[in-house]
Each structure stands twice: as structure tokens, then as C-alpha cells.
């Protein structure tokens, strides 16, 4: 079954005075999808979300909702709802009244409204709090009510602007799972904005990485992590080692690479046009030490060690280059390597990504 | 040491309160139950005559007749002050909203402009309206061009215009402060939840700026009750108000005790307004 297109953003640019916040952004979001806009602060995520909600107008381009152009409609004429970063609950209304607000404006009958409010309170486990006011709630509870209020009118698309950033760490993790479950249960298309890569990887069906007002890459979490298309994505998502390399020859999507380490190997590549200098990305956890070293193996010296619990991070120097290596502390006791020790290290050809030139 | 300071430190405040508020108030209260002097002033003799005068006049045969003449003055004053307050509210809300949503720089400039009239003498400003509303004035000419008859001046409408003009900054400032405190995301949330601009104004902005409107109402209503200039100049003295009544009694009518009695009635009205407002604020405090 081909899923419908919930949101289509086409060639959207946004200028604030002479500052270009977004530059020719295009993507489509499928129905029922959990779609994440990920990028560093200031890259234009909120601006993009606000244009879908109707609080800002694109300087150029068009935005459609289920095939209907909406870029010029005011917010109250768009069937999308927003979970605001500050929650923006109405302080003078009880939680019930907050949730009913949208339904009243849509002209729902009283009985239907009350049933829906009760259903929403149930959904976010807040039924006992119906008569309270927002200032009598904790951050996590406010978050839930903001969600309930935005979901109540059965929006075609739900927009969430960094909804978890105001919560403490533990709550954030729990809310991630809850949000994801809620999205599955309601089947509503979610557009989720975050600058937190873990959140994005954990929750999304697809991620759109934004940087400097432009789309850097769109793909599933594993696409984005395993096959970053450019240096920006490889750098922003997860940790990585960048190595300067030279593409000797190209064969289909395989590139013959020569690195500064003096190694030659073939690697899958994306965005390499032809022979010449290139940057390659090698994730720290893809490099094996000692008995785990396989593929291209060489020796190096441990320069630093950071014990992180589940992992130990090493900096290993080899041929004048320092590589970050992440080693999982396995079930059985994993040996820890002291600073200054010589170790074998290695990586497989397929672990290397050659980034666009 | 601290205890001493707590007592002696407050002395200037007490002296000020005593000297400028309590003692003059006592004098007014005393005069209001004194005998009228033959040539103004008063004589030391207790009588409730001034208060009787508010409600009754003395007929030909010395019998008391109920005379609502002064009740009308009190009523008219209340209505005019109330209307002034309401109109100020309705005008101040959009004005304050527009100011509050400008850039910080623009805000400073606009707020400065709102307070600018205070830099010019009140009398001069009310005189300006005398000219504007007059038959040769800007508004007067438009009125005639539109087929209006007679003059706009010396009518309750002219008084109202003058009073709204005089007091509106006192409404704009607290309302502006209340609107500025509003989280702009709340207004966006209104639109996001399918409320038109008008519904958002009514259901989100209005209830949340209510404290500002209440404060502004006190600031406008209380001085509007005692207003003298506008009724005199723009109302042409034809429409007696409490303020002008008091002034006449101490002036040309030379009936100080009656003037003092009216002044006390006015003060009681003000106190009632303030007490009602304080109770409302306290109820609200208790609720949250
Ligand atoms: N109303 C505005 N006026 C001027 N500049 C703005 C406005 N809104 C956002 N910007 C600028 O646009 C850029 C993108 O902002 P935003 O979309 O909020 O970023 P993000 O949500 O990704 O952190 C920022 O540099 C920000 O300063
Ligand atoms: Mg943002």
C-alpha cells in the first residue's frame, strides 16, 4: 500500500531581513510517519515547523497538507496542531478547559467534546487532574497535557518543537517511549524537532538533518548513522574519525582509496565524483583493538582512556594520526589498556564511508 | 537599635501622612458638620444641615422636600466616570497590544509617546480640545461637513472626549505591562487550536490582561470621579459634576460646609471602589 503524503515542503526559503534562515528546502512526509527535523541550534528547525503551523510564511516555495496548498492559510485554518516547547498551556483554564479549547473552536457538540476530553486525559494518564490548573503541575505533567490538548482535535499532522528539552534526563527517556507509543497508537503523522541526535535516532521513522538552513540528508536513522552523505552529517550524528584520503579509482559504487596511513582498500562511497582528495569517516566503534582487530590492521599507541561504564573510549595514535576508538565493555571482563601501551588496531573495508568531495 | 530604627525610621512617613492626608481630611470632615458662614468660611456650630441639603431642599413654608437635584449630579458623575473608564479600556487594549508586539526599540518610543501628554499642562491640553471640537476646529468642521447641526462643544460627548483623552495613558500603561508579560506562544496556541484572532483576543488575551485592566480602571475611574477641568471647559459648566459642584461651593456659592459634605461623599465613593477592588484581588489571591 502506498502511503499518502501528509506534508509536502517544496523549495521553501525563508529570509529574516537579509538573513537567510532556510534555503530551498524540499521534502515530503508520509502519512503516519514519525518524521524528525534534526540539526544544531539556529539551523532553522523551528522556523520550518512554524511555517507548517502557519506562524510564519515562507519567503518562497510552497507547503501542502494532504495535497492542499496551505502556505497562505492562517494557523486556525490548518488542521495541524503544535506541542510548544514552553507547552503554552492557558494558565487561566483548568486542564479540561485547555484540552476542550480546540474542540470548542471547531464547534464540537458538548457531549462529544466531554467524551473526547476524558479520552485524552485517559490517554496521557492524567484523568485525576482534570480540574487542576497548569501551575499546579510538574514539567512532565504539563508536557502530557500539552500533548493531550494538541491531539484532541485529531489533527492531520502533529508538530512538536523540542518537546522534551525542558524535562530532566530520566523523565526525558520515559517520555521518548511514551511519545513513540502514542504516535503508533493514534496513527497521526508526527513532525518532531530536536537538536538531540540520540532522541532522533531512537524515535524516528525518518530523519531530516538540517544544517545552515539547508537539508543535509534525509533517511532512516540507520541510513543517517551508517551512511552519512557529507561531513556535516557524519560529524553531527554520533562521533567519528575524519581521515584525509585519496580516491585512486572508482568502480561503480566502490572506490579504491589510499589513506594517509599508507593503506589501500576499497570502500563503498557516496557522492564521490571521481579520483582526487576525499574525506573518509570511520566510526570509533568500528575500529577493533587487539583480538578484535580485523581487516586493515596496524599498530598504534594508546594516548588516552576514558571509562564510560558500558564503553571505554581510547585515543590511539598511529602514523601521526590520532583515532578515537570505542570499545564495548563486554559481559565477561574486558581487558583495559593502559596509556602508552602498543596495541593492534584494525577496521574492515566496509566500515569506511567516503564522504562527498 | 533595630527596634528604635523601626519606630523612628517611620516618623517622616507618619508626618507626611498626618500632615497631608489625615489632618486635611479631619478639617474637611469638621467643616462638613459646621454652620455656613455669612460670607463664606464657616462658624463653629454643629449641624447636619449640609448633609440634609444633599437630599432635601427647604420649601416656602420651611418644610423639607425631597430634591434629587444633587443625586443627579452624583449619578451623572458616576456615569461619566464609568463611561470614561470603559472607553479607555476598549481603546487601550488594542493600542497596548500593538505597542507590546513591536520591537524593543519601537516599544520604548511608543511608550514615551503615550506619556508625552503629561509633559504639557492639563489645562493647555483641554483647551486644545476646545479648539479642535469648536465650530472652526478640525473635528467641528468635519461634523458640519457631514451635516451635523449646532456645536459639539458644551455637551456630555465633548466632556467624555476630553476625559478619555486625559486619562487614557493611565489605562494604556498597566494594560501594556500586562500584555507584555503574556507569553507570545499563548497567542499562537490560540490560533493553533482553531481560535480566530477575535476568539483569541476574547478567550486568551482578555482574561490574562484582566489584572492590568483592573489596575488601569482604578487609575482612570478614581480621578475621573473628581474631575473639574473637562466639565468646566468642554461641558461649558452646564452639566454640574461632583468636582465642579465642590469647587462652586467653596468658590462663588460660599457654602463651605456643603462643599465639604459633597467632598466627603465623593471620598466615600472612592473608598468603596478601592475596597471592592482590594477584595477582588484578595479573592483571586486565595484561589491560586
Ligand atoms: N523572527 C525572527 N527574526 C529574525 N531572525 C530570526 C527569527 N526567527 C528566527 N530567526 C533566526 O533564524 C535562524 C533559525 O532560527 P530557528 O528556526 O529558531 O532555529 P532552530 O530552531 O533550528 O534553533 C536563527 O539564526 C535565528 O536567529
Ligand atoms: Mg528551535
XYZ file of C-alpha atoms and ligand atoms in Angstrom:
673
model
C 0.000 0.000 0.000
C 1.336 3.376 -0.932
C 1.036 5.777 1.927
C -0.280 9.241 1.237
C 1.827 12.314 1.500
C 0.906 14.155 4.671
C 3.149 17.173 4.221
C 4.990 18.376 1.186
C 7.518 21.133 1.579
C 8.692 22.340 -1.784
C 11.583 24.722 -2.420
C 10.894 26.660 0.744
C 13.184 29.552 1.601
C 12.867 31.975 4.480
C 14.563 35.342 4.850
C 14.611 37.348 8.059
C 15.633 40.717 6.679
C 18.820 39.884 4.864
C 19.480 36.739 6.902
C 18.623 33.540 5.111
C 17.270 31.106 7.695
C 16.209 28.446 5.171
C 17.474 27.881 1.667
C 15.428 25.912 -0.890
C 14.249 23.176 1.425
C 12.190 20.351 -0.083
C 10.935 17.112 1.432
C 7.798 15.075 1.833
C 6.473 13.485 4.990
C 4.399 10.334 4.646
C 1.164 9.684 6.418
C 1.566 8.017 9.845
C 5.261 8.766 9.834
C 7.358 9.857 12.790
C 9.473 12.418 10.970
C 12.257 14.260 12.757
C 13.923 17.528 11.885
C 17.381 17.297 13.405
C 20.092 19.907 13.423
C 22.194 22.174 15.599
C 20.600 25.155 17.280
C 19.954 28.017 14.864
C 19.788 25.865 11.738
C 16.143 26.750 11.051
C 14.208 23.807 12.521
C 11.764 25.918 14.487
C 11.279 28.264 11.551
C 10.383 25.325 9.329
C 7.946 23.946 11.887
C 6.364 27.362 12.382
C 5.803 27.630 8.649
C 3.952 24.307 8.638
C 1.882 25.519 11.611
C 1.224 28.873 9.947
C 3.018 31.220 12.365
C 5.497 32.201 9.676
C 5.148 32.447 5.940
C 7.759 31.132 3.556
C 9.537 33.835 1.574
C 9.483 31.420 -1.331
C 8.145 27.967 -2.074
C 5.036 26.069 -1.134
C 3.780 23.831 1.638
C 0.939 21.372 1.147
C -1.048 19.322 3.596
C -2.526 16.163 2.084
C -2.263 17.709 -1.347
C -3.801 21.083 -0.463
C -1.604 24.171 -0.587
C -1.596 25.854 2.857
C 1.297 28.314 2.831
C -1.046 31.310 2.852
C -3.638 29.994 5.337
C -3.696 31.403 8.892
C -2.912 28.891 11.680
C -6.542 28.433 12.715
C -7.489 27.265 9.225
C -4.900 24.460 9.142
C -5.700 21.096 10.546
C -2.367 20.742 12.296
C -1.625 21.173 15.989
C 1.537 22.120 17.802
C 3.112 20.991 21.049
C 5.016 24.106 22.027
C 8.458 23.989 23.556
C 7.205 26.023 26.537
C 3.944 23.992 26.420
C 1.948 27.265 26.240
C -0.900 25.919 28.354
C -3.516 28.567 29.116
C -2.841 29.444 32.766
C -6.368 30.703 33.425
C -8.044 27.468 32.355
C -8.259 24.086 34.016
C -6.652 21.154 32.243
C -10.062 20.078 30.959
C -10.729 23.526 29.594
C -7.303 23.592 27.976
C -7.986 20.336 26.160
C -11.526 21.361 25.215
C -10.413 24.729 23.819
C -9.611 23.493 20.328
C -12.742 21.342 20.196
C -14.942 24.302 21.130
C -13.432 26.393 18.378
C -14.079 23.590 15.918
C -17.698 23.578 17.031
C -17.842 20.094 18.506
C -21.065 19.316 20.385
C -20.801 19.350 24.147
C -21.274 15.627 24.734
C -18.741 14.714 22.067
C -16.338 17.271 23.492
C -16.573 15.931 27.022
C -16.068 12.377 25.824
C -13.003 13.416 23.838
C -11.503 15.354 26.759
C -11.963 12.343 29.035
C -10.426 10.090 26.392
C -7.414 12.374 26.014
C -6.873 12.643 29.773
C -7.009 8.868 29.899
C -4.538 8.580 27.026
C -1.915 10.640 28.851
C -2.716 9.134 32.267
C -3.936 12.417 33.738
C -7.606 11.652 34.385
C -7.347 12.507 38.091
C -6.109 16.001 37.341
C -8.919 17.286 35.108
C -9.890 20.216 37.327
C -6.386 21.386 38.143
C -4.698 24.381 36.666
C -1.428 24.223 34.719
C 0.586 25.902 37.503
C -0.254 23.002 39.805
C 1.562 20.503 37.597
C 5.119 19.262 37.259
C 7.019 19.693 33.993
C 6.299 16.153 32.850
C 2.596 16.510 33.595
C 2.402 19.777 31.698
C 4.072 18.061 28.795
C 1.388 15.394 28.813
C -1.425 17.930 28.910
C 0.169 19.871 26.054
C 0.170 16.618 24.092
C -3.409 15.808 25.002
C -4.528 19.302 24.034
C -2.798 19.085 20.665
C -4.044 15.562 19.920
C -7.649 16.193 20.971
C -8.806 17.850 17.720
C -7.495 14.867 15.739
C -5.024 16.890 13.707
C -3.832 15.626 10.355
C -0.300 16.352 11.481
C 1.133 16.955 14.950
C 4.090 19.309 15.246
C 6.409 19.032 18.244
C 9.136 21.602 18.881
C 11.792 20.143 21.172
C 9.065 18.909 23.500
C 11.438 17.008 25.763
C 14.166 19.593 26.212
C 12.652 21.116 29.349
C 12.432 17.786 31.157
C 15.077 16.214 33.335
C 17.104 13.345 31.957
C 15.216 10.438 33.436
C 11.805 11.787 32.508
C 13.046 12.530 29.028
C 13.858 8.889 28.396
C 10.456 7.768 29.652
C 8.672 10.403 27.576
C 10.525 9.256 24.454
C 8.992 5.840 24.737
C 5.635 7.290 25.618
C 5.644 9.665 22.654
C 6.620 6.918 20.281
C 3.888 4.646 21.650
C 1.361 7.471 21.387
C 2.269 8.043 17.770
C 1.803 4.371 16.931
C -1.477 4.232 18.808
C -3.020 7.332 17.243
C -1.528 6.839 13.793
C -1.130 10.622 13.486
C 1.793 11.946 11.472
C 4.352 13.464 13.857
C 6.846 16.133 12.869
C 9.336 16.253 15.670
C 12.029 18.881 16.088
C 15.144 18.222 18.120
C 18.824 19.032 18.311
C 19.441 15.810 20.231
C 20.750 13.091 17.915
C 20.015 10.305 20.395
C 16.395 11.348 20.538
C 16.213 11.481 16.756
C 17.842 8.084 16.232
C 15.756 6.481 18.951
C 12.315 7.734 17.939
C 12.131 8.483 14.239
C 10.958 6.601 11.209
C 12.931 9.068 9.135
C 15.248 11.916 9.990
C 15.882 15.090 8.038
C 19.227 16.569 9.026
C 19.289 20.342 8.647
C 22.429 22.422 8.702
C 22.948 26.080 7.837
C 19.410 26.369 6.535
C 19.809 23.526 4.080
C 18.884 19.875 4.030
C 21.997 17.792 4.600
C 20.442 14.356 4.378
C 17.109 12.599 4.712
C 16.878 8.953 5.650
C 16.113 6.328 8.243
C 18.105 6.523 11.485
C 20.458 3.781 10.329
C 20.908 5.422 6.902
C 21.869 8.624 8.611
C 24.233 6.986 11.051
C 25.783 4.334 8.857
C 25.833 6.172 5.567
C 26.283 9.864 6.192
C 26.360 11.693 2.888
C 28.638 14.514 3.902
C 30.989 15.695 6.541
C 28.310 17.723 8.330
C 26.072 14.699 8.882
C 28.916 12.389 9.849
C 30.136 14.966 12.330
C 26.770 15.932 13.798
C 25.361 12.423 14.243
C 27.457 10.376 16.592
C 31.213 10.639 16.968
C 33.546 9.845 14.119
C 37.121 9.966 12.918
C 37.745 12.006 9.795
C 40.652 10.854 7.702
C 42.047 12.591 4.677
C 42.270 10.123 1.839
C 42.764 9.922 -1.857
C 40.397 8.226 -4.241
C 42.627 6.361 -6.662
C 39.952 4.913 -8.887
C 36.214 4.379 -8.998
C 34.361 1.224 -9.905
C 30.588 1.513 -9.624
C 29.918 2.459 -6.016
C 33.239 1.033 -4.893
C 36.191 3.364 -4.546
C 39.831 2.430 -4.397
C 41.183 4.513 -1.531
C 44.661 5.373 -0.397
C 44.838 6.869 3.060
C 47.416 8.871 4.902
C 48.032 5.701 6.896
C 49.565 4.240 3.788
C 46.752 1.722 3.453
C 44.934 0.892 0.308
C 41.488 -0.609 0.289
C 38.120 -0.469 -1.415
C 35.108 1.136 0.227
C 31.514 1.921 -0.570
C 31.190 5.562 -1.466
C 28.501 8.154 -1.905
C 28.870 11.463 -3.628
C 32.386 10.924 -4.933
C 32.610 12.220 -8.483
C 35.996 10.977 -9.486
C 39.568 10.382 -8.404
C 41.084 13.003 -6.106
C 41.266 14.020 -2.477
C 38.368 12.957 -0.251
C 37.449 12.729 3.370
C 36.538 9.449 4.924
C 34.610 8.825 8.075
C 35.340 5.915 10.390
C 33.151 5.464 13.483
C 35.044 4.805 16.745
C 33.113 1.616 17.440
C 34.065 0.202 14.036
C 37.721 0.049 14.970
C 38.774 -3.099 16.780
C 41.640 -3.356 19.264
C 43.927 -6.363 19.697
C 41.914 -9.577 19.343
C 39.063 -7.592 17.766
C 41.290 -6.003 15.142
C 40.484 -7.377 11.727
C 40.567 -6.264 8.106
C 43.109 -3.471 7.748
C 45.345 -3.959 10.754
C 48.185 -1.789 12.016
C 49.706 -0.845 15.311
C 49.315 2.216 17.435
C 49.856 3.632 20.893
C 47.155 4.328 23.490
C 47.221 8.059 24.280
C 44.198 8.456 26.485
C 41.471 6.416 28.077
C 38.008 7.423 29.248
C 35.953 4.863 31.093
C 32.237 5.446 30.347
C 30.657 2.434 32.013
C 29.318 0.439 29.110
C 32.150 1.632 26.903
C 35.719 2.733 27.189
C 36.905 5.439 24.814
C 40.531 5.357 23.742
C 42.584 7.751 21.673
C 45.069 5.686 19.705
C 47.906 7.292 17.804
C 49.146 5.676 14.653
C 51.297 7.073 11.840
C 50.926 10.580 13.247
C 47.129 10.404 13.322
C 45.029 10.077 16.453
C 41.995 7.820 16.105
C 39.109 7.704 18.549
C 38.263 4.114 19.388
C 35.264 2.995 21.363
C 35.422 -0.436 22.921
C 32.438 -2.127 24.439
C 32.940 -3.468 27.914
C 31.542 -6.919 27.242
C 29.804 -9.327 29.573
C 32.979 -11.067 30.521
C 35.627 -8.794 31.865
C 37.143 -6.823 29.001
C 40.806 -6.034 29.253
C 41.587 -2.407 29.779
C 44.606 -0.942 28.012
C 46.893 1.448 29.817
C 48.114 4.690 28.370
C 51.334 4.249 26.448
C 50.683 0.633 25.530
C 51.184 -0.556 21.972
C 48.075 -2.137 20.514
C 46.932 -3.696 17.288
C 44.024 -1.904 15.720
C 42.024 -2.636 12.622
C 38.884 -1.953 10.657
C 37.070 -3.603 7.792
C 36.770 -2.026 4.379
C 33.009 -1.746 4.605
C 33.245 0.270 7.827
C 34.669 3.238 5.989
C 32.457 5.922 4.460
C 33.940 8.125 1.805
C 32.209 11.476 2.008
C 31.468 13.897 -0.796
C 34.481 15.784 -2.074
C 18.818 49.647 67.900
C 16.797 47.952 65.162
C 13.615 48.405 67.110
C 14.446 52.078 67.527
C 15.004 52.439 63.825
C 11.780 50.731 63.067
C 9.978 53.369 65.082
C 11.986 56.482 64.301
C 12.597 55.479 60.715
C 8.896 55.661 60.012
C 8.471 59.114 61.525
C 8.892 61.004 58.231
C 6.256 58.798 56.631
C 3.880 59.364 59.546
C 4.454 63.106 59.483
C 3.735 63.132 55.768
C 0.570 61.045 56.121
C -0.618 63.085 59.061
C 0.181 66.441 57.539
C -1.029 65.887 54.014
C -3.792 63.361 54.405
C -5.254 62.869 57.856
C -5.274 66.455 59.146
C -6.770 67.968 55.955
C -9.299 65.138 55.923
C -10.266 65.901 59.525
C -10.642 69.547 58.667
C -12.954 68.707 55.764
C -14.936 66.369 57.994
C -15.281 69.046 60.674
C -16.278 71.735 58.192
C -18.905 69.405 56.719
C -20.811 69.443 60.019
C -20.315 73.139 60.740
C -22.556 76.121 60.223
C -22.287 78.056 56.998
C -20.589 81.428 57.385
C -22.389 84.510 56.125
C -19.588 85.491 53.733
C -18.041 82.083 53.024
C -15.997 80.123 55.505
C -17.821 78.514 58.411
C -18.817 79.032 62.001
C -18.147 76.714 64.907
C -21.536 75.142 65.486
C -22.548 71.536 64.928
C -25.240 70.823 62.343
C -26.128 68.095 59.869
C -27.637 70.734 57.620
C -25.031 70.269 54.794
C -25.861 66.568 54.515
C -29.573 67.275 54.619
C -29.050 69.612 51.732
C -27.808 66.819 49.509
C -31.214 65.132 49.510
C -33.756 67.753 50.587
C -34.455 71.339 49.834
C -36.411 73.699 52.077
C -39.787 74.679 50.715
C -41.583 78.062 51.097
C -43.110 77.062 54.357
C -39.925 75.688 55.851
C -40.958 72.078 55.205
C -38.363 69.662 53.718
C -38.946 68.490 50.188
C -37.084 65.589 48.631
C -34.982 67.101 45.876
C -32.962 64.723 43.648
C -31.022 67.610 42.079
C -27.742 66.624 43.718
C -28.405 62.908 43.372
C -28.492 63.579 39.643
C -25.116 65.278 39.921
C -23.731 62.237 41.735
C -25.342 59.878 39.207
C -24.072 61.882 36.261
C -20.575 61.877 37.724
C -20.667 58.103 38.181
C -21.970 57.544 34.657
C -19.427 59.839 33.074
C -16.525 58.366 35.037
C -17.763 54.848 34.266
C -18.146 55.605 30.559
C -14.684 57.172 30.517
C -13.251 54.023 32.113
C -14.997 51.685 29.676
C -13.981 53.656 26.606
C -10.411 53.890 27.887
C -10.384 50.101 28.313
C -11.655 49.457 24.812
C -9.158 51.846 23.263
C -6.226 50.879 25.457
C -6.419 47.144 24.731
C -5.632 47.326 21.008
C -3.201 50.209 21.483
C -1.300 48.378 24.232
C -1.371 45.184 22.178
C 0.132 46.889 19.162
C 2.827 48.533 21.299
C 3.657 45.298 23.118
C 4.197 43.428 19.863
C 6.697 45.919 18.378
C 10.479 45.624 18.514
C 12.080 46.668 21.832
C 13.279 49.955 20.326
C 9.898 50.789 18.872
C 8.257 49.900 22.184
C 10.360 52.438 24.056
C 9.490 55.130 21.544
C 5.766 54.370 21.581
C 5.528 54.212 25.363
C 7.331 57.531 25.504
C 4.759 58.953 23.093
C 1.911 57.652 25.260
C 3.275 59.504 28.284
C 4.184 62.596 26.297
C 0.925 64.470 27.027
C 1.882 64.539 30.723
C 4.661 66.918 29.804
C 2.165 69.585 28.833
C -0.135 71.307 31.304
C -3.523 69.659 31.588
C -5.295 72.986 31.114
C -3.484 73.636 27.847
C -4.393 70.190 26.577
C -8.049 70.537 27.466
C -8.078 73.968 25.815
C -6.714 72.306 22.708
C -9.845 70.171 22.586
C -11.922 73.290 22.973
C -10.394 74.457 19.707
C -10.475 71.084 17.946
C -14.150 70.462 18.752
C -15.143 74.100 18.160
C -17.008 75.153 15.014
C -13.780 76.281 13.355
C -11.818 73.306 14.615
C -10.757 70.208 12.787
C -13.411 67.890 14.204
C -16.054 70.654 14.277
C -15.657 71.241 10.552
C -15.933 67.555 9.746
C -19.062 67.428 11.906
C -20.645 70.235 9.915
C -19.467 68.825 6.598
C -21.274 65.608 7.498
C -24.447 67.603 8.064
C -24.198 67.941 11.844
C -26.125 70.751 13.485
C -25.102 73.164 16.210
C -21.859 72.842 18.108
C -20.126 69.813 19.506
C -18.888 71.790 22.448
C -20.605 72.027 25.820
C -22.203 68.588 25.511
C -21.689 65.432 27.571
C -19.998 63.999 24.474
C -17.413 66.766 24.500
C -16.728 66.138 28.191
C -16.343 62.443 27.526
C -13.902 63.027 24.686
C -11.831 65.298 26.910
C -11.853 62.877 29.832
C -10.974 59.830 27.739
C -8.159 61.823 26.219
C -6.873 62.975 29.596
C -6.935 59.629 31.350
C -6.179 57.073 28.655
C -2.405 56.943 29.291
C -3.217 55.742 32.810
C -5.028 52.788 31.234
C -2.563 52.072 28.435
C 0.446 51.723 30.735
C -0.813 48.967 33.080
C -2.538 47.140 30.226
C 0.690 47.296 28.215
C 2.585 45.861 31.184
C 0.063 43.006 31.439
C 0.153 42.225 27.716
C 3.916 42.356 27.624
C 4.049 39.717 30.315
C 1.944 37.413 28.148
C 3.879 34.565 26.595
C 3.515 35.128 22.824
C 3.303 31.350 22.483
C -0.088 31.535 24.241
C -1.457 33.665 21.425
C -0.010 31.280 18.878
C -1.512 28.387 20.807
C -4.891 30.123 20.434
C -4.541 30.227 16.655
C -3.111 26.731 16.592
C -6.225 25.474 18.371
C -8.530 26.947 15.740
C -9.378 30.208 17.504
C -9.740 33.184 15.172
C -7.932 36.368 16.138
C -11.097 37.651 17.723
C -11.671 34.474 19.747
C -8.047 34.505 20.863
C -8.452 38.110 21.994
C -11.613 37.289 23.918
C -10.637 33.969 25.447
C -6.878 34.310 25.932
C -5.715 37.915 25.867
C -8.617 39.462 27.754
C -8.676 37.117 30.767
C -4.898 37.235 31.106
C -4.699 41.025 30.918
C -7.546 41.451 33.382
C -5.232 42.487 36.265
C -3.847 45.276 34.083
C -7.332 46.380 33.101
C -8.407 46.386 36.753
C -5.412 48.486 37.778
C -5.993 50.858 34.865
C -9.676 51.153 35.752
C -8.855 52.310 39.262
C -6.300 54.778 37.924
C -8.871 56.203 35.491
C -12.116 55.921 37.415
C -10.983 57.475 40.683
C -9.598 60.736 39.288
C -12.423 60.827 36.732
C -14.897 60.973 39.621
C -13.337 64.186 40.862
C -12.688 65.777 37.502
C -13.209 69.540 37.259
C -11.488 70.839 34.151
C -13.338 68.947 31.437
C -16.843 69.663 32.741
C -15.915 73.323 33.163
C -14.240 73.905 29.800
C -15.693 71.307 27.444
C -19.026 70.909 29.212
C -19.271 74.670 29.477
C -20.237 74.341 33.127
C -23.727 73.463 32.003
C -23.518 69.944 33.315
C -22.768 70.058 37.017
C -20.459 67.291 38.214
C -19.307 66.497 41.715
C -15.927 68.084 41.124
C -17.386 71.305 39.774
C -20.071 71.300 42.470
C -17.464 71.156 45.214
C -15.481 73.888 43.547
C -18.507 76.173 43.253
C -19.454 75.659 46.880
C -16.023 76.696 48.107
C -15.936 79.454 45.493
C -18.810 81.550 44.274
C -21.576 79.842 46.291
C -19.702 80.417 49.536
C -21.139 77.342 51.157
C -18.067 75.640 52.572
C -19.889 73.092 54.751
C -21.972 71.862 51.796
C -18.859 71.647 49.599
C -17.105 69.672 52.327
C -20.079 67.318 52.669
C -20.097 66.604 48.918
C -16.333 66.118 49.038
C -16.769 63.511 51.766
C -19.472 61.725 49.780
C -17.078 61.635 46.827
C -14.359 60.269 49.043
C -16.613 57.534 50.394
C -17.401 56.550 46.812
C -13.692 56.304 46.013
C -13.054 54.235 49.117
C -15.865 51.857 48.132
C -14.292 51.375 44.716
C -10.877 50.717 46.254
C -12.256 48.270 48.817
C -14.164 46.358 46.133
C -11.022 46.155 44.065
C -8.907 45.003 47.008
C -11.465 42.294 47.839
C -11.476 41.089 44.259
C -7.674 40.918 44.271
C -7.687 39.062 47.579
C -10.248 36.534 46.353
C -8.083 35.930 43.337
C -5.019 35.510 45.534
C -6.869 32.990 47.667
C -7.919 30.990 44.633
C -4.425 30.440 43.270
N 11.638 36.301 13.870
C 12.943 36.230 13.548
N 13.616 37.339 13.184
C 14.922 37.275 12.834
N 15.655 36.160 12.850
C 15.047 35.025 13.217
C 13.667 34.995 13.588
N 13.340 33.722 13.898
C 14.464 33.006 13.728
N 15.483 33.770 13.318
C 16.842 33.321 13.006
O 16.751 32.258 12.100
C 17.668 31.234 12.445
C 16.956 29.927 12.621
O 16.173 30.000 13.794
P 15.350 28.768 14.352
O 14.463 28.276 13.280
O 14.716 29.199 15.609
O 16.496 27.735 14.648
P 16.445 26.355 15.436
O 15.038 26.095 15.849
O 16.967 25.350 14.478
O 17.367 26.515 16.594
C 18.399 31.704 13.676
O 19.646 32.212 13.303
C 17.528 32.773 14.232
O 18.295 33.750 14.870
Mg 14.252 25.894 17.833
